[in-house]
Every structure is written in C-alpha cells, then in structure tokens.
mmCIF file of C-alpha atoms and ligand atoms in Angstrom:
data_model
loop_
_atom_site.group_PDB
_atom_site.id
_atom_site.type_symbol
_atom_site.label_atom_id
_atom_site.label_comp_id
_atom_site.label_asym_id
_atom_site.label_seq_id
_atom_site.Cartn_x
_atom_site.Cartn_y
_atom_site.Cartn_z
ATOM 1 C CA MET A 1 -0.271 -53.054 -33.844
ATOM 2 C CA ALA A 2 1.335 -49.487 -33.292
ATOM 3 C CA ILE A 3 -0.908 -46.329 -33.047
ATOM 4 C CA ILE A 4 0.416 -43.577 -35.531
ATOM 5 C CA ILE A 5 1.234 -40.009 -34.295
ATOM 6 C CA SER A 6 0.195 -37.918 -36.744
ATOM 7 C CA GLY A 7 2.189 -34.777 -36.707
ATOM 8 C CA LYS A 8 0.020 -33.413 -39.586
ATOM 9 C CA ASP A 9 -3.355 -33.898 -37.905
ATOM 10 C CA LEU A 10 -1.614 -32.287 -34.834
ATOM 11 C CA ALA A 11 -0.320 -29.587 -36.702
ATOM 12 C CA LYS A 12 -3.737 -28.921 -38.824
ATOM 13 C CA SER A 13 -5.598 -28.289 -35.238
ATOM 14 C CA LYS A 14 -3.027 -26.606 -33.887
ATOM 15 C CA LYS A 15 -2.918 -23.756 -36.981
ATOM 16 C CA MET A 16 -6.862 -23.715 -36.636
ATOM 17 C CA LYS A 17 -6.528 -22.678 -33.185
ATOM 18 C CA MET A 18 -3.876 -20.462 -33.991
ATOM 19 C CA ALA A 19 -5.927 -18.821 -37.034
ATOM 20 C CA GLU A 20 -9.201 -18.298 -34.412
ATOM 21 C CA GLU A 21 -6.424 -16.197 -32.307
ATOM 22 C CA VAL A 22 -4.982 -14.365 -35.016
ATOM 23 C CA LYS A 23 -8.287 -13.139 -36.351
ATOM 24 C CA ASP A 24 -8.797 -11.157 -33.056
ATOM 25 C CA PHE A 25 -5.589 -9.400 -33.563
ATOM 26 C CA ALA A 26 -5.848 -6.799 -36.294
ATOM 27 C CA HIS A 27 -8.819 -5.599 -34.412
ATOM 28 C CA GLN A 28 -6.998 -5.538 -31.109
ATOM 29 C CA TYR A 29 -3.515 -4.180 -32.071
ATOM 30 C CA SER A 30 -4.253 -2.670 -35.348
ATOM 31 C CA ARG A 31 -1.720 -5.551 -37.105
ATOM 32 C CA VAL A 32 -1.115 -9.050 -37.305
ATOM 33 C CA PRO A 33 1.975 -11.163 -36.730
ATOM 34 C CA HIS A 34 4.899 -10.799 -39.124
ATOM 35 C CA LEU A 35 7.418 -13.265 -40.211
ATOM 36 C CA ALA A 36 10.364 -12.443 -42.459
ATOM 37 C CA VAL A 37 11.973 -15.464 -44.315
ATOM 38 C CA ILE A 38 15.234 -15.071 -45.994
ATOM 39 C CA LEU A 39 16.210 -17.765 -48.756
ATOM 40 C CA VAL A 40 19.562 -17.529 -49.981
ATOM 41 C CA GLY A 41 20.051 -19.885 -53.462
ATOM 42 C CA GLU A 42 17.662 -22.224 -54.659
ATOM 43 C CA ASP A 43 18.438 -25.458 -53.281
ATOM 44 C CA PRO A 44 15.145 -27.493 -53.701
ATOM 45 C CA GLY A 45 14.630 -28.840 -50.217
ATOM 46 C CA SER A 46 15.148 -25.138 -48.942
ATOM 47 C CA VAL A 47 12.632 -23.817 -51.496
ATOM 48 C CA SER A 48 10.262 -26.211 -50.475
ATOM 49 C CA TYR A 49 10.669 -25.589 -46.587
ATOM 50 C CA VAL A 50 10.188 -22.014 -47.246
ATOM 51 C CA ARG A 51 6.928 -22.354 -49.490
ATOM 52 C CA GLY A 52 5.368 -24.826 -46.602
ATOM 53 C CA LYS A 53 6.268 -21.779 -44.044
ATOM 54 C CA GLU A 54 4.574 -19.339 -46.277
ATOM 55 C CA LYS A 55 1.642 -21.604 -46.856
ATOM 56 C CA ALA A 56 0.969 -22.167 -43.153
ATOM 57 C CA CYS A 57 1.287 -18.409 -42.456
ATOM 58 C CA ILE A 58 -1.607 -17.696 -45.348
ATOM 59 C CA GLU A 59 -3.503 -20.299 -43.213
ATOM 60 C CA ILE A 60 -3.331 -18.496 -40.089
ATOM 61 C CA GLY A 61 -3.240 -15.199 -41.001
ATOM 62 C CA ILE A 62 0.486 -14.283 -40.374
ATOM 63 C CA GLN A 63 2.174 -11.700 -42.579
ATOM 64 C CA ASN A 64 4.923 -13.268 -44.696
ATOM 65 C CA THR A 65 7.498 -11.484 -46.472
ATOM 66 C CA THR A 66 10.177 -13.790 -48.173
ATOM 67 C CA ILE A 67 13.423 -12.456 -49.248
ATOM 68 C CA LYS A 68 15.151 -14.351 -51.894
ATOM 69 C CA LYS A 69 18.954 -14.008 -52.553
ATOM 70 C CA PRO A 70 20.998 -15.546 -54.969
ATOM 71 C CA ASP A 71 23.750 -17.942 -53.520
ATOM 72 C CA THR A 72 26.155 -15.747 -54.435
ATOM 73 C CA ILE A 73 25.473 -12.807 -51.869
ATOM 74 C CA GLU A 74 28.204 -11.673 -49.826
ATOM 75 C CA GLU A 75 27.804 -12.117 -45.828
ATOM 76 C CA GLU A 76 27.887 -8.579 -45.611
ATOM 77 C CA GLU A 77 24.671 -7.922 -47.626
ATOM 78 C CA LEU A 78 22.969 -10.521 -45.746
ATOM 79 C CA LEU A 79 24.281 -9.056 -42.125
ATOM 80 C CA THR A 80 22.701 -5.451 -43.798
ATOM 81 C CA ILE A 81 19.687 -7.358 -44.256
ATOM 82 C CA ILE A 82 19.220 -8.940 -40.961
ATOM 83 C CA THR A 83 20.068 -5.423 -39.289
ATOM 84 C CA LEU A 84 17.516 -3.761 -41.277
ATOM 85 C CA LEU A 85 14.697 -6.241 -40.106
ATOM 86 C CA ASN A 86 15.883 -5.987 -36.464
ATOM 87 C CA GLU A 87 15.146 -2.381 -36.529
ATOM 88 C CA ASP A 88 11.866 -2.695 -38.541
ATOM 89 C CA ALA A 89 9.029 -2.346 -35.930
ATOM 90 C CA SER A 90 6.576 -4.272 -38.119
ATOM 91 C CA VAL A 91 8.539 -7.507 -38.316
ATOM 92 C CA ASP A 92 8.316 -9.777 -35.235
ATOM 93 C CA GLY A 93 10.342 -12.836 -36.463
ATOM 94 C CA ILE A 94 13.228 -13.363 -38.716
ATOM 95 C CA LEU A 95 14.439 -16.826 -40.163
ATOM 96 C CA VAL A 96 17.216 -17.645 -42.410
ATOM 97 C CA GLN A 97 16.819 -20.673 -44.186
ATOM 98 C CA LEU A 98 19.664 -23.063 -43.549
ATOM 99 C CA PRO A 99 22.132 -24.294 -45.045
ATOM 100 C CA LEU A 100 23.565 -21.333 -46.403
ATOM 101 C CA PRO A 101 26.330 -21.232 -48.943
ATOM 102 C CA SER A 102 29.705 -22.374 -47.719
ATOM 103 C CA HIS A 103 31.177 -18.872 -47.978
ATOM 104 C CA ILE A 104 29.017 -17.616 -45.289
ATOM 105 C CA HIS A 105 29.474 -18.042 -41.923
ATOM 106 C CA SER A 106 26.078 -19.311 -40.636
ATOM 107 C CA GLU A 107 26.678 -18.925 -36.985
ATOM 108 C CA ARG A 108 27.422 -15.135 -37.450
ATOM 109 C CA ILE A 109 24.330 -14.581 -39.555
ATOM 110 C CA ILE A 110 22.152 -16.359 -37.037
ATOM 111 C CA GLN A 111 23.752 -14.511 -33.860
ATOM 112 C CA ALA A 112 22.905 -11.174 -35.727
ATOM 113 C CA ILE A 113 19.442 -11.713 -35.370
ATOM 114 C CA ARG A 114 17.605 -10.051 -32.540
ATOM 115 C CA LYS A 115 16.935 -12.762 -29.813
ATOM 116 C CA ASP A 116 13.385 -11.495 -29.500
ATOM 117 C CA LYS A 117 12.940 -11.917 -33.197
ATOM 118 C CA ASP A 118 14.820 -15.453 -33.305
ATOM 119 C CA VAL A 119 11.660 -17.547 -33.868
ATOM 120 C CA ASP A 120 14.072 -20.600 -34.724
ATOM 121 C CA GLY A 121 15.686 -20.345 -31.327
ATOM 122 C CA PHE A 122 18.868 -20.831 -32.255
ATOM 123 C CA HIS A 123 20.264 -17.152 -30.634
ATOM 124 C CA ARG A 124 22.966 -18.149 -28.047
ATOM 125 C CA ASP A 125 20.402 -16.016 -25.662
ATOM 126 C CA ASN A 126 17.443 -18.407 -26.518
ATOM 127 C CA VAL A 127 19.947 -21.514 -26.223
ATOM 128 C CA ALA A 128 21.308 -20.513 -22.751
ATOM 129 C CA ALA A 129 17.555 -19.960 -21.393
ATOM 130 C CA LEU A 130 16.727 -23.488 -22.651
ATOM 131 C CA TYR A 131 19.596 -24.861 -20.609
ATOM 132 C CA LEU A 132 18.982 -22.292 -17.510
ATOM 133 C CA LYS A 133 15.264 -23.255 -17.671
ATOM 134 C CA GLN A 134 14.729 -19.662 -18.194
ATOM 135 C CA PRO A 135 12.265 -18.343 -20.476
ATOM 136 C CA GLY A 136 12.986 -18.006 -24.087
ATOM 137 C CA ILE A 137 12.237 -19.179 -27.611
ATOM 138 C CA VAL A 138 12.478 -22.859 -27.874
ATOM 139 C CA SER A 139 13.397 -24.180 -31.226
ATOM 140 C CA CYS A 140 10.744 -25.585 -33.420
ATOM 141 C CA THR A 141 11.669 -29.225 -34.167
ATOM 142 C CA PRO A 142 12.499 -30.313 -30.292
ATOM 143 C CA LYS A 143 9.290 -27.971 -29.157
ATOM 144 C CA GLY A 144 7.042 -29.850 -31.656
ATOM 145 C CA ILE A 145 8.592 -33.549 -30.956
ATOM 146 C CA LEU A 146 7.659 -32.804 -27.305
ATOM 147 C CA GLU A 147 3.914 -31.791 -28.224
ATOM 148 C CA MET A 148 3.669 -34.950 -30.355
ATOM 149 C CA LEU A 149 4.817 -36.986 -27.154
ATOM 150 C CA ASP A 150 2.308 -34.838 -24.963
ATOM 151 C CA SER A 151 -0.668 -35.639 -27.742
ATOM 152 C CA ILE A 152 -0.661 -39.236 -26.535
ATOM 153 C CA SER A 153 -0.523 -38.266 -23.036
ATOM 154 C CA TYR A 154 2.950 -39.811 -22.818
ATOM 155 C CA GLU A 155 4.332 -39.881 -19.109
ATOM 156 C CA LEU A 156 7.931 -39.067 -19.672
ATOM 157 C CA GLU A 157 8.916 -39.190 -15.989
ATOM 158 C CA GLY A 158 10.926 -42.231 -14.840
ATOM 159 C CA LYS A 159 10.975 -43.417 -18.628
ATOM 160 C CA ARG A 160 14.570 -44.218 -20.564
ATOM 161 C CA ALA A 161 15.036 -42.300 -23.649
ATOM 162 C CA CYS A 162 17.595 -42.404 -26.144
ATOM 163 C CA VAL A 163 18.171 -39.361 -28.356
ATOM 164 C CA ILE A 164 19.930 -40.708 -31.907
ATOM 165 C CA GLY A 165 21.838 -37.630 -32.921
ATOM 166 C CA ARG A 166 23.415 -34.751 -31.140
ATOM 167 C CA SER A 167 23.007 -31.959 -33.145
ATOM 168 C CA LYS A 168 22.425 -28.115 -31.858
ATOM 169 C CA ILE A 169 19.095 -28.000 -33.725
ATOM 170 C CA VAL A 170 17.629 -31.247 -32.859
ATOM 171 C CA GLY A 171 19.249 -33.807 -30.981
ATOM 172 C CA MET A 172 20.671 -31.645 -28.000
ATOM 173 C CA PRO A 173 17.528 -29.645 -27.388
ATOM 174 C CA VAL A 174 15.218 -32.219 -27.644
ATOM 175 C CA ALA A 175 17.490 -34.133 -25.234
ATOM 176 C CA LYS A 176 17.164 -31.227 -22.764
ATOM 177 C CA LEU A 177 13.412 -31.020 -23.126
ATOM 178 C CA LEU A 178 13.336 -34.659 -22.401
ATOM 179 C CA LEU A 179 15.149 -34.445 -19.278
ATOM 180 C CA ASP A 180 13.154 -31.564 -18.413
ATOM 181 C CA GLN A 181 10.102 -33.791 -17.986
ATOM 182 C CA ASN A 182 12.043 -36.544 -15.888
ATOM 183 C CA ALA A 183 13.202 -39.062 -18.271
ATOM 184 C CA THR A 184 16.465 -40.606 -17.991
ATOM 185 C CA VAL A 185 18.149 -39.561 -21.397
ATOM 186 C CA THR A 186 21.182 -41.032 -23.310
ATOM 187 C CA ILE A 187 22.335 -39.088 -26.304
ATOM 188 C CA VAL A 188 24.125 -41.478 -28.893
ATOM 189 C CA HIS A 189 26.059 -40.443 -31.968
ATOM 190 C CA SER A 190 28.598 -41.463 -34.753
ATOM 191 C CA LYS A 191 31.129 -42.179 -32.376
ATOM 192 C CA THR A 192 29.157 -44.552 -30.065
ATOM 193 C CA LYS A 193 29.761 -48.313 -30.077
ATOM 194 C CA HIS A 194 26.905 -50.767 -29.874
ATOM 195 C CA ILE A 195 24.324 -48.213 -30.434
ATOM 196 C CA GLU A 196 21.587 -50.982 -30.659
ATOM 197 C CA GLN A 197 22.427 -52.064 -27.123
ATOM 198 C CA VAL A 198 21.406 -48.245 -25.794
ATOM 199 C CA THR A 199 18.366 -48.044 -28.141
ATOM 200 C CA LYS A 200 16.909 -51.226 -27.193
ATOM 201 C CA GLU A 201 17.080 -50.248 -23.556
ATOM 202 C CA ALA A 202 14.584 -46.809 -24.442
ATOM 203 C CA ASP A 203 11.294 -46.571 -24.165
ATOM 204 C CA VAL A 204 11.209 -43.716 -25.982
ATOM 205 C CA VAL A 205 13.709 -43.632 -28.983
ATOM 206 C CA ILE A 206 14.152 -40.237 -31.042
ATOM 207 C CA ALA A 207 15.868 -40.657 -34.126
ATOM 208 C CA ALA A 208 17.668 -37.360 -35.604
ATOM 209 C CA VAL A 209 20.483 -38.878 -37.358
ATOM 210 C CA GLY A 210 19.644 -37.901 -41.145
ATOM 211 C CA LYS A 211 20.420 -41.418 -42.480
ATOM 212 C CA PRO A 212 17.692 -43.568 -44.435
ATOM 213 C CA ARG A 213 16.415 -46.344 -42.545
ATOM 214 C CA PHE A 214 18.924 -46.110 -39.831
ATOM 215 C CA VAL A 215 16.850 -47.584 -37.245
ATOM 216 C CA ARG A 216 16.107 -51.110 -37.676
ATOM 217 C CA ALA A 217 13.391 -53.416 -35.642
ATOM 218 C CA ASP A 218 16.277 -55.231 -33.911
ATOM 219 C CA MET A 219 17.515 -51.979 -32.258
ATOM 220 C CA ILE A 220 14.415 -51.227 -30.732
ATOM 221 C CA LYS A 221 12.372 -52.680 -27.381
ATOM 222 C CA GLU A 222 8.855 -54.267 -27.832
ATOM 223 C CA GLY A 223 6.209 -51.382 -27.016
ATOM 224 C CA ALA A 224 8.674 -48.292 -27.268
ATOM 225 C CA VAL A 225 7.567 -45.097 -28.696
ATOM 226 C CA VAL A 226 9.721 -43.812 -31.915
ATOM 227 C CA ILE A 227 9.543 -40.506 -33.099
ATOM 228 C CA ASP A 228 11.419 -40.132 -36.444
ATOM 229 C CA VAL A 229 12.956 -36.676 -36.910
ATOM 230 C CA GLY A 230 14.837 -37.618 -40.128
ATOM 231 C CA VAL A 231 13.938 -36.212 -43.477
ATOM 232 C CA ASN A 232 16.171 -37.977 -46.381
ATOM 233 C CA ARG A 233 15.891 -39.369 -49.929
ATOM 234 C CA ASP A 234 15.341 -43.052 -50.448
ATOM 235 C CA PRO A 235 18.529 -44.011 -52.328
ATOM 236 C CA LEU A 236 16.467 -46.187 -54.627
ATOM 237 C CA THR A 237 13.317 -44.675 -55.036
ATOM 238 C CA ASN A 238 14.222 -40.957 -54.494
ATOM 239 C CA LYS A 239 11.092 -40.598 -52.052
ATOM 240 C CA LEU A 240 10.984 -39.104 -48.944
ATOM 241 C CA CYS A 241 11.857 -41.203 -46.203
ATOM 242 C CA GLY A 242 12.822 -40.747 -42.382
ATOM 243 C CA ASP A 243 15.700 -42.182 -40.303
ATOM 244 C CA VAL A 244 13.468 -45.379 -39.428
ATOM 245 C CA ASP A 245 12.882 -48.354 -41.326
ATOM 246 C CA PHE A 246 9.266 -47.694 -40.538
ATOM 247 C CA ASP A 247 7.926 -51.118 -42.197
ATOM 248 C CA GLN A 248 9.981 -53.281 -40.192
ATOM 249 C CA VAL A 249 9.456 -51.282 -36.831
ATOM 250 C CA VAL A 250 5.856 -50.532 -37.011
ATOM 251 C CA SER A 251 4.792 -54.099 -35.856
ATOM 252 C CA LYS A 252 7.276 -53.789 -32.462
ATOM 253 C CA VAL A 253 6.154 -50.411 -31.235
ATOM 254 C CA SER A 254 3.558 -48.676 -29.570
ATOM 255 C CA TYR A 255 3.469 -45.486 -31.146
ATOM 256 C CA ILE A 256 5.509 -44.257 -34.157
ATOM 257 C CA SER A 257 5.436 -41.167 -36.075
ATOM 258 C CA LYS A 258 5.907 -40.897 -40.141
ATOM 259 C CA VAL A 259 7.856 -39.403 -42.807
ATOM 260 C CA PRO A 260 6.049 -37.266 -44.155
ATOM 261 C CA GLY A 261 3.537 -36.127 -42.111
ATOM 262 C CA GLY A 262 5.153 -36.367 -38.670
ATOM 263 C CA VAL A 263 7.826 -34.000 -37.470
ATOM 264 C CA GLY A 264 7.843 -31.946 -40.334
ATOM 265 C CA PRO A 265 4.381 -30.471 -39.927
ATOM 266 C CA MET A 266 4.626 -29.960 -36.257
ATOM 267 C CA THR A 267 7.872 -27.974 -36.804
ATOM 268 C CA ILE A 268 6.020 -25.543 -39.045
ATOM 269 C CA SER A 269 3.266 -25.235 -36.855
ATOM 270 C CA CYS A 270 5.707 -24.449 -33.682
ATOM 271 C CA LEU A 271 7.559 -21.822 -36.028
ATOM 272 C CA MET A 272 4.100 -19.917 -36.755
ATOM 273 C CA GLU A 273 3.542 -20.300 -32.575
ATOM 274 C CA ASN A 274 6.883 -18.878 -31.889
ATOM 275 C CA THR A 275 5.999 -16.035 -34.488
ATOM 276 C CA ILE A 276 2.937 -15.341 -32.665
ATOM 277 C CA GLU A 277 4.616 -15.258 -29.182
ATOM 278 C CA CYS A 278 7.035 -12.925 -30.517
ATOM 279 C CA PHE A 279 4.435 -10.616 -31.780
ATOM 280 C CA LEU A 280 2.803 -10.574 -28.440
ATOM 281 C CA LYS A 281 5.843 -9.909 -26.665
ATOM 282 C CA HIS A 282 6.431 -6.733 -28.968
ATOM 283 C CA MET A 283 2.796 -5.651 -28.484
ATOM 284 C CA GLU A 284 2.997 -5.998 -24.490
ATOM 285 C CA GLU A 285 6.347 -3.753 -24.894
ATOM 286 C CA GLU A 286 4.679 -1.184 -27.205
ATOM 287 C CA HIS A 287 1.624 -0.778 -24.955
ATOM 288 C CA ASP A 288 4.135 -0.542 -21.875
HETATM 289 P P1 LIG B 301 23.163 -33.429 -38.354
HETATM 290 O O1 LIG B 301 23.475 -32.063 -37.733
HETATM 291 O O2 LIG B 301 23.951 -33.855 -39.396
HETATM 292 O O3 LIG B 301 23.509 -34.185 -37.017
HETATM 293 C C1 LIG B 301 23.010 -35.805 -37.417
HETATM 294 C C2 LIG B 301 23.658 -36.390 -36.107
HETATM 295 O O4 LIG B 301 23.249 -37.816 -36.069
HETATM 296 C C3 LIG B 301 24.841 -36.070 -35.714
HETATM 297 O O5 LIG B 301 24.992 -36.055 -34.185
HETATM 298 C C4 LIG B 301 25.544 -37.348 -35.714
HETATM 299 O O6 LIG B 301 26.865 -37.669 -34.921
HETATM 300 C C5 LIG B 301 24.835 -38.208 -35.802
HETATM 301 N N1 LIG B 301 25.038 -39.355 -36.678
HETATM 302 C C6 LIG B 301 25.318 -39.484 -37.947
HETATM 303 N N2 LIG B 301 25.894 -40.791 -38.209
HETATM 304 C C7 LIG B 301 25.792 -41.839 -36.947
HETATM 305 C C8 LIG B 301 25.765 -42.974 -37.119
HETATM 306 N N3 LIG B 301 26.173 -43.704 -38.085
HETATM 307 N N4 LIG B 301 25.347 -43.452 -35.853
HETATM 308 C C9 LIG B 301 25.026 -42.717 -34.803
HETATM 309 N N5 LIG B 301 24.658 -41.258 -34.957
HETATM 310 C C10 LIG B 301 25.089 -40.971 -36.242
HETATM 311 O O7 LIG B 301 21.607 -33.328 -38.423
HETATM 312 P P2 LIG B 301 20.434 -32.730 -37.825
HETATM 313 O O8 LIG B 301 20.201 -31.323 -37.995
HETATM 314 O O9 LIG B 301 20.530 -32.915 -36.605
HETATM 315 O O10 LIG B 301 19.166 -33.538 -38.522
HETATM 316 C C11 LIG B 301 18.932 -34.843 -38.501
HETATM 317 C C12 LIG B 301 17.839 -35.406 -39.664
HETATM 318 O O11 LIG B 301 16.930 -34.788 -39.051
HETATM 319 C C13 LIG B 301 17.843 -34.711 -40.775
HETATM 320 O O12 LIG B 301 17.603 -35.933 -41.767
HETATM 321 C C14 LIG B 301 17.523 -33.434 -40.782
HETATM 322 O O13 LIG B 301 17.183 -33.436 -42.221
HETATM 323 C C15 LIG B 301 16.075 -34.015 -40.101
HETATM 324 N N6 LIG B 301 15.597 -32.533 -39.927
HETATM 325 C C16 LIG B 301 14.007 -32.666 -39.697
HETATM 326 C C17 LIG B 301 13.418 -31.581 -39.343
HETATM 327 C C18 LIG B 301 12.282 -31.509 -39.623
HETATM 328 O O14 LIG B 301 11.517 -30.479 -39.157
HETATM 329 N N7 LIG B 301 11.284 -32.831 -39.836
HETATM 330 C C19 LIG B 301 14.105 -30.493 -39.000
HETATM 331 C C20 LIG B 301 15.711 -30.376 -38.483
HETATM 332 C C21 LIG B 301 16.139 -31.605 -39.189
HETATM 333 P P3 LIG B 301 28.137 -36.771 -34.897
HETATM 334 O O15 LIG B 301 27.739 -35.457 -33.960
HETATM 335 O O16 LIG B 301 29.076 -37.432 -33.983
HETATM 336 O O17 LIG B 301 28.782 -36.197 -36.015
#
C-alpha cells in the first residue's frame, strides 16, 4: 500500500519552525516580515486562498495586509497600488492573487512588482534566475513539490520524471527543478499524443493539468511516486479533487499526495518562507 505524502503535516512543521525564527525578529530587527496581498473581486477560490495566506501569516507571526478591490478596478489604479507597495520600506513581499479580471493585463501587473518583493517568484528576473541557476526567488508551488519529494528522501538522480502540464507557474518551473536534481524529465501537454506511453515510463509523475481525475491507474507504473497538484471541483459531488484518480492509483504506487492536504498547504508555507527570505535580504541591505 502506498505511503501518503502529507503536505499538510509537512507544512505544519515548516510553519512551526518559521514561527520560532520570526519570534526573535521583533527584538533583533525591530519589526517582523510583512506580506501585502492584493485581492481583486470576490471569486470564491481566490477569497479562500487569500484567507489561507492570512491564517498562515497569523500562525507564524508575519504581518499581513490584504488590500481588497472590486473587479471593476482599472489597471492604472492597480499599478499605482503596486508602486506604493514597492516604495513602502515596511513591506517585504507583494502578492497579487490570480486570476485577475480579463480587462487587466496580468503579466503587466506581475512584472510591476519589485523583484526583491516578488514572493511568488513570477518576476522575469526571478524566472531567469531559476533557468540560469542563479540566486533568486523560487515560485512556491514548484518549491513545495520538491520539498515533498525531499521529505521521503527520494533520490531523483537518474530517475525518469514526467510532468503533466507546461504552465509558467507549475509545469515548467517544476520540470526545471527536477532537472536540476538530475532526473530525466519529460513534459507532456495537451498536444502530446499517447500521454499514457510517457507517464507509464516515469518513476515520478507530477500532475498539473487542472482536470479532475485525469491520471488513471493504467497511466502509472507500478511503484511510481505521484504528486497531484490539481485543484478541481468534482463535477458530480462539487467536492475538491485533484488531477489524479486517487482511489484507482493509490494501490499501484509507492508514494502519493492527496488533494486536499497535499501541494496546497506546501505552496502556502513556501510563500511564508519566501516572505521571510525577502525580509532578511531587506534587513541585510538596511544594515549594510
Ligand atoms: P494551466 O495554466 O491551465 O496549465 C494546464 C496545463 O495542462 C497546460 O500546460 C495544458 O497544456 C495541460 N493540459 C490541459 N489539458 C491537457 C490534456 N488533456 N492532456 C495533457 N495536458 C493537458 O494550469 P496550472 O496553473 O499549471 O495549474 C494546474 C492545476 O494545478 C490546476 O488545477 C490548478 O488549480 C492547480 N494549482 C494548484 C496549486 C496549489 O498550490 N495546489 C498551485 C497552482 C496551480 P497546453 O499548454 O498544451 O494547453
């Protein structure tokens, strides 16, 4: 029977460690890390993600400011808010909750965030740093996935990994991180023919498709490790479900993550970690 990689438990212990670290900051630096989150509109998924981030900030002792704006906001106003946050020395991290309404150019907004406050790791300089293997902010979901594999001491070197999905925020960066660990990585996407032939060869499968129960047992090799990134609504029950048909796949694999309780909590704890990292860099610059 497979072992469940609990992102929830891992994230909990990471948050406890961070809370210990942050405890000393007020005394040491006269302030604590500060994360500013911009929420546009009232999409239930986005509202719930932002609430999760607020909760994690409270647990760790990170200052949190959430700026809520209606979905009628003009792009210029949003850019002005980002400029103010960029210039505010008390703010260490800025996150714009995605997706944004269609009249706003998301890319223009994301690129307006100062790279040293880009806790999501989406700024072009941070993306370039990842691909050039230079220091930078690594985006939260891919970072969390690698930590989940690390938590089971999984040796990626020489293994075959298959990433399903090639998005800028999950598929591509996680493939790069796997490659950096010397795995042999194949990325499959909506135009790939006979996906199952590729996934069946893989020792590790990362599913980031956004389609409920897309990955079936017959697509997976016996004993593989499967990480499910998907966050979907089951069309029948409306309950949260992943990209992997967990009930089918679980009996075939060695390790698997669940939805909910898998990658999601790790993404949030890595966001907190990135906020602390930005804060420490700012403190270092202040004291230079
Ligand atoms: P996305 O931007 O929509 O990308 C989905 C990827 O899946 C695309 O590359 C697409 O291929 C591929 N795809 C779509 N249909 C396919 C098919 N039939 N066969 C093979 N590949 C197919 O999504 P995303 O932002 O990467 O997110 C993926 C999932 O992860 C979503 O459920 C999202 O909610 C979830 N997510 C979770 C977290 C978390 O923290 N837990 C964070 C981010 C995302 P093409 O490029 O060819 O279109």
